[in-house]
Short mmCIF file of C-alpha atoms in Angstrom, two decimals:
data_model
loop_
_atom_site.label_atom_id
_atom_site.label_comp_id
_atom_site.label_asym_id
_atom_site.label_seq_id
_atom_site.Cartn_x
_atom_site.Cartn_y
_atom_site.Cartn_z
CA MET A 6 82.34 59.72 44.92
CA SER A 7 82.27 58.20 48.43
CA LYS A 8 82.19 54.53 48.91
CA LEU A 9 78.78 53.08 49.55
CA VAL A 10 78.11 51.81 53.00
CA TYR A 11 76.93 48.04 52.78
CA SER A 12 76.62 48.80 49.03
CA VAL A 13 73.59 51.13 49.48
CA GLY A 14 74.16 53.90 51.93
CA LEU A 15 75.82 57.25 51.01
CA ASN A 16 77.68 59.10 53.65
CA ASP A 17 77.26 62.71 52.31
CA VAL A 18 78.22 64.53 55.46
CA LYS A 19 81.68 65.77 55.89
CA GLY A 20 83.11 64.15 58.96
CA GLY A 21 79.83 62.42 59.41
CA TYR A 22 81.40 59.27 60.74
CA LYS A 23 82.33 61.04 63.98
CA LEU A 24 78.59 61.74 64.76
CA PRO A 25 76.53 59.52 67.18
CA SER A 26 73.83 59.48 64.39
CA TYR A 27 76.34 57.76 62.11
CA ARG A 28 76.57 54.78 64.34
CA ARG A 29 72.77 54.45 64.31
CA TRP A 30 72.69 54.80 60.60
CA THR A 31 75.34 52.09 59.92
CA LYS A 32 73.82 49.71 62.48
CA MET A 33 70.50 50.05 60.60
CA LEU A 34 72.10 49.40 57.27
CA GLU A 35 74.00 46.52 58.70
CA ARG A 36 70.81 44.83 60.01
CA CYS A 37 69.16 45.31 56.63
CA TYR A 38 71.82 44.68 54.06
CA LYS A 39 74.55 42.68 55.75
CA LYS A 40 72.56 40.45 58.08
CA ASN A 41 69.72 40.39 55.50
CA ASN A 42 66.97 40.13 58.09
CA GLY A 43 64.13 40.86 55.56
CA ALA A 44 63.96 44.72 56.49
CA LEU A 45 64.62 47.57 54.27
CA VAL A 46 65.61 51.25 54.75
CA CYS A 47 63.45 53.86 52.84
CA ASN A 48 65.19 55.51 50.00
CA GLU A 49 65.44 58.81 51.88
CA TRP A 50 67.50 57.41 54.50
CA LEU A 51 70.01 55.85 52.21
CA ALA A 52 71.55 59.30 52.24
CA PHE A 53 73.11 59.88 55.68
CA SER A 54 72.37 63.66 55.53
CA ARG A 55 68.68 62.99 55.49
CA PHE A 56 68.78 60.46 58.40
CA ASN A 57 71.07 62.71 60.31
CA GLN A 58 68.54 65.62 59.90
CA TRP A 59 65.75 63.47 61.30
CA TYR A 60 67.81 62.07 64.11
CA ASN A 61 68.83 65.54 65.27
CA PHE A 62 65.29 66.73 65.23
CA LYS A 63 64.10 63.67 67.36
CA ALA A 64 67.15 64.17 69.77
CA LYS A 65 65.79 67.83 70.45
CA GLN A 66 62.21 66.60 70.73
CA LEU A 67 63.00 63.94 73.27
CA ALA A 68 65.46 66.14 75.24
CA SER A 69 62.51 68.42 75.84
CA VAL A 70 60.78 65.72 77.97
CA GLY A 71 63.99 64.89 79.65
CA TYR A 72 65.29 61.85 77.60
CA ASP A 73 68.64 61.39 76.03
CA ILE A 74 68.19 59.78 72.69
CA GLU A 75 71.49 57.92 73.01
CA GLN A 76 69.94 55.84 75.88
CA LEU A 77 67.02 54.72 73.80
CA VAL A 78 66.45 52.00 71.23
CA MET A 79 65.30 52.87 67.65
CA ASP A 80 62.26 50.81 66.90
CA LYS A 81 60.63 50.22 63.52
CA ASP A 82 57.90 47.61 64.54
CA LEU A 83 55.50 49.43 66.73
CA LEU A 84 53.87 51.92 64.49
CA ALA A 85 53.98 49.58 61.37
CA ILE A 86 51.88 46.53 60.55
CA ASP A 87 54.71 44.39 59.30
CA GLY A 88 57.80 46.16 60.73
CA LEU A 89 59.86 45.68 57.53
CA VAL A 90 60.85 49.33 56.68
CA TYR A 91 62.88 51.79 58.44
CA SER A 92 61.51 55.29 57.72
CA PRO A 93 60.52 58.61 59.46
CA GLN A 94 57.01 57.36 59.59
CA THR A 95 57.71 54.01 61.15
CA CYS A 96 60.64 54.63 63.57
CA VAL A 97 60.33 55.78 67.26
CA PHE A 98 62.72 55.71 70.09
CA LEU A 99 61.75 53.53 72.97
CA PRO A 100 63.37 52.75 76.43
CA PRO A 101 65.15 49.36 76.50
CA ALA A 102 62.44 47.91 78.90
CA ILE A 103 59.68 48.52 76.36
CA ASN A 104 61.79 47.31 73.54
CA THR A 105 62.46 44.04 75.19
CA PHE A 106 58.82 43.82 76.07
CA LEU A 107 57.85 43.98 72.44
CA SER A 108 60.62 41.62 71.35
CA ASN A 109 59.15 39.09 73.72
CA CYS A 110 55.96 39.28 71.73
CA GLN A 111 57.76 37.63 68.89
CA PRO A 112 58.46 33.93 68.73
CA LYS A 113 62.21 33.06 68.73
CA LYS A 114 63.12 31.03 65.61
CA SER A 115 65.77 29.03 67.25
CA ARG A 116 63.91 28.31 70.51
CA ASP A 117 60.22 28.03 69.46
CA LYS A 118 59.47 24.88 71.38
CA ALA A 119 55.84 26.01 71.71
CA LYS A 120 55.48 25.77 67.86
CA GLU A 121 57.11 22.34 67.92
CA PHE A 122 54.52 20.88 70.38
CA GLY A 123 51.53 22.90 68.93
CA LEU A 124 51.31 25.07 72.02
CA PRO A 125 50.46 28.80 72.34
CA GLN A 126 53.38 31.20 72.48
CA GLY A 127 55.15 31.32 75.75
CA VAL A 128 53.66 28.08 76.99
CA CYS A 129 55.75 25.00 77.59
CA ILE A 130 54.88 21.46 78.49
CA GLU A 131 56.56 19.39 81.18
CA HIS A 132 55.93 15.80 80.45
CA THR A 133 56.84 14.59 83.84
CA ALA A 134 54.03 16.62 85.52
CA LYS A 135 50.75 14.68 85.20
CA GLN A 136 47.97 16.90 86.53
CA LYS A 137 49.36 20.37 85.58
CA PRO A 138 51.90 19.75 82.74
CA TYR A 139 51.73 23.30 81.05
CA ARG A 140 53.80 26.04 82.40
CA ILE A 141 54.62 29.66 81.96
CA LYS A 142 57.24 31.95 83.37
CA THR A 143 56.25 35.08 85.19
CA ILE A 144 57.61 38.52 84.10
CA GLY A 145 58.90 39.54 87.56
CA ARG A 146 61.48 42.32 87.53
CA SER A 147 63.64 40.61 90.30
CA LYS A 148 63.13 36.91 89.79
CA GLN A 149 61.28 34.61 87.59
CA THR A 150 58.67 32.32 88.86
CA ILE A 151 57.20 29.08 87.08
CA ILE A 152 53.45 28.58 87.31
CA TYR A 153 51.78 25.30 86.23
CA PHE A 154 48.34 24.91 84.56
CA SER A 155 46.06 22.11 83.54
CA THR A 156 45.46 23.29 80.11
CA PRO A 157 47.56 25.28 77.50
CA GLU A 158 44.70 27.70 77.06
CA ASP A 159 44.66 28.50 80.83
CA ALA A 160 48.37 29.00 80.81
CA TYR A 161 48.39 31.25 77.76
CA CYS A 162 45.48 33.43 79.05
CA TYR A 163 47.22 34.01 82.39
CA ARG A 164 50.41 34.76 80.53
CA LEU A 165 48.66 37.40 78.53
CA HIS A 166 47.06 38.84 81.59
CA LEU A 167 50.53 39.27 83.19
CA ARG A 168 51.93 40.87 80.17
CA CYS A 169 49.06 43.37 79.91
CA LYS A 170 49.60 44.42 83.51
CA GLU A 171 53.36 44.78 82.93
CA LEU A 172 52.67 47.03 79.91
CA GLU A 173 50.36 49.10 82.14
CA ARG A 174 53.36 49.72 84.46
CA LEU A 175 55.58 50.60 81.54
CA LEU A 176 53.11 52.92 80.10
CA LEU A 177 52.76 54.80 83.32
CA THR A 178 56.66 55.09 83.68
CA TYR A 179 57.37 56.35 80.11
CA LYS A 180 54.10 58.24 79.42
CA LYS A 181 55.69 61.49 78.51
CA LEU A 182 58.19 59.90 76.30
CA LEU A 183 55.62 57.92 74.34
CA LYS A 184 53.14 60.74 73.97
CA GLN A 185 55.87 62.91 72.63
CA GLN A 186 56.24 60.46 69.65
CA CYS A 187 52.53 59.71 69.17
CA ALA A 188 53.26 56.13 70.31
CA TYR A 189 51.28 55.96 73.69
CA GLY A 190 47.93 55.06 72.03
CA LYS A 191 49.21 52.12 70.09
CA LEU A 192 50.76 50.62 73.14
CA ALA A 193 47.83 51.38 75.33
CA GLN A 194 45.63 49.24 72.93
CA LEU A 195 47.81 46.24 73.88
CA THR A 196 46.73 46.35 77.57
CA HIS A 197 43.64 44.71 76.49
CA LEU A 198 43.77 40.92 76.39
CA GLU A 199 42.33 40.36 72.96
CA ASN A 200 44.50 43.09 71.38
CA MET A 201 47.65 41.65 72.92
CA MET A 202 46.81 38.17 71.55
CA ASN A 203 46.18 39.61 68.17
CA TYR A 204 49.41 41.49 68.22
CA GLU A 205 51.38 38.36 69.09
CA THR A 206 49.63 36.39 66.42
CA LEU A 207 50.51 39.06 63.77
CA GLN A 208 54.12 38.99 64.82
CA ARG A 209 54.20 35.27 64.46
CA LEU A 210 52.61 35.39 61.03
CA CYS A 211 54.95 38.05 59.81
CA LEU A 212 57.90 35.96 61.01
CA GLU A 213 56.70 32.85 59.27
CA ALA A 214 56.06 34.85 56.10
CA GLN A 215 59.71 35.95 56.07
CA ASP A 216 60.74 32.32 56.20
CA ILE A 217 58.77 31.43 53.13
#
């Protein structure tokens, strides 16, 4: 019997380690069972043959709209509520730009200064600035700009507004790719300010629950 990968995964495909899908599979197992980030792989995908079958199907599906699956990021968070399980039902392939955008909706454990000072996500305080001490960084593609506000609420609302506008641009750019995977509608909902705020809140709560 073949040696299990990270004590859980079975490579049941002859010469499977040579396939691009094998690298994706082992990285997925590593994140879940070596780095122990709280996520799991569904039972079906613990067998490489089943993951490989799904991966090849997705590769052909995405190629039909002009995308190389090797240039995309496999995401488990967008379609699921808690983003804790890798499965055919929860995973889609996203361009790096959208994956980064969604990652920025999650608070960073090691740099969550906003939480330390009781501030909304993405808002910082500059104690030397008296009239407008609360600041955010814009999401410019070429450079970052710092904008100051009188209240943390104003800063957070404007940050959400900028993020919604940025997401609208990304949706327009990658519309075909997202619709092919039934992921367009879920992202389009986040272009509304309240939905974006609720999504970020949910991401924070899920992260805090993992720390308990």
